[in-house]
């Protein structure tokens, strides 16, 4: 609600600007450029700011949009309104192919690859005869809209800012949705997202194409504004400037993209006037000044200017209230006593180190099995083997009779295995509710298009309702809208349990869930786990607090140095001399 009010007010202001009497044409032109840049930077918000994929190459996609329409309109007389979808198709295919090859690169290799293809496409424009080489193409027709000619700067202004408006709506809607949360989860390193059922590689490709499409639209608009294109605005320097704009504005924020595009364009324009006057020549000094400004900014406001502004605005604290909705469908619960999990001689070697050494055990439905052992015993590694986070060196894992040890984590999650992490993996700047909603990703269907057009509201209400329900259950009902990172570590562990529950699992793996909780909170957690067990859930529990373990578990498996030492009822295992020797370092 609030968001649409802000957007509406913004649109009114934007529409009114050219009506200001005696507004110089020069400013209209500048605003047109800001609009064109904003469309590109909005794509970078999703790709880089939210998704964490840095691209220096966006200018190349702007070029594809510009050259596609330039070529088709001048050479074949195709209507510009057709060249837009054609250019977008061409861009989507190019981006998809480039993405398929490069997006699996990790760390700094990905940004480096964007420089490589960015430069390649730029030189391609400059070397193709039919694109006019470095002179480019001229004589591009102006746009007409139902007999209304969009030749003047002011009329073109409305067209450009209409597209900016659409891009803002689509991007905002997208980020506030099921796919949007999956995109944000990419930054969490991938393991958490995959373990919540998110196909991370697919989402990376999708946001890469999304950002490229926005760049293409900007290029199309640019070509028909300038009526001529040559390769120079589509090179690496332009790609770097687009990136500067989002970084300066605030890479993770829609309004930051506009702010950055506006600021950089105006400042650059002013510097181009001032610097030659000061320094007495016409060199590209503004680039040097920019470099210094960016370095200063990264030191003092790393998140960019928009979040800095946001902190100083009166807090809106506006979150849409949860709408009542039907419950999400649940998977059928296994019968009591059904064989849920079978680990057969699972082994994991890290080089010479055997972290898990031929461990076998089984679990039945409705059982809480404690997995205990000293630090470094291999418990967390065993969790990773069961949940598909890493593949065993040897051995097999079966879930409800089906083999899962070669499946990716997201496939294991979709079968109904939920987990938490010993080292909490939350998105600290997202609300507790949204973090938990990521867990329901695998149970819901809405995709990018439905999200952008806001056709996802029914399912979204169901999904958020389920997330809220799990949080109430785990005792965090009062913290739905707090930032996850602001909670105490013990509470963050509880958020992870709620996230796992949101995936409607039948087997829950909890890695030290009670660490950092106070006595009463531990009691409450034990009650919740006992309640889940009564409903048919199976729980595999790693925990160091022996009172907690003894009071709750049906059986124990003890590990040390990767080897299973003992297995049995808690009271018996507690008396087992081998266990006492290994676990306590002495025989009592
Ligand atoms: P626990 O959870 O029981 O404390 P872990 O499963 O975390 O134990 O670790 C078991 C052993 O495997 C430790 O010696 C640890 O150092 C080692 N280990 C765990 N993960 C890796 C890894 N990715 N690479 C190399 N060694 C690892
Ligand atoms: Mg561990």
mmCIF file of C-alpha atoms and ligand atoms in Angstrom, residues 380 422 511-512, ligand 2:
data_model
loop_
_atom_site.group_PDB
_atom_site.id
_atom_site.type_symbol
_atom_site.label_atom_id
_atom_site.label_comp_id
_atom_site.label_asym_id
_atom_site.label_seq_id
_atom_site.Cartn_x
_atom_site.Cartn_y
_atom_site.Cartn_z
ATOM 1 C CA UNK A 380 27.993 -31.939 10.467
ATOM 2 C CA UNK A 422 25.522 -25.303 12.623
ATOM 3 C CA UNK A 511 22.599 -29.122 13.893
ATOM 4 C CA UNK A 512 23.044 -27.854 17.470
HETATM 5 MG MG1 LIG B 2 29.368 -29.759 13.657
#
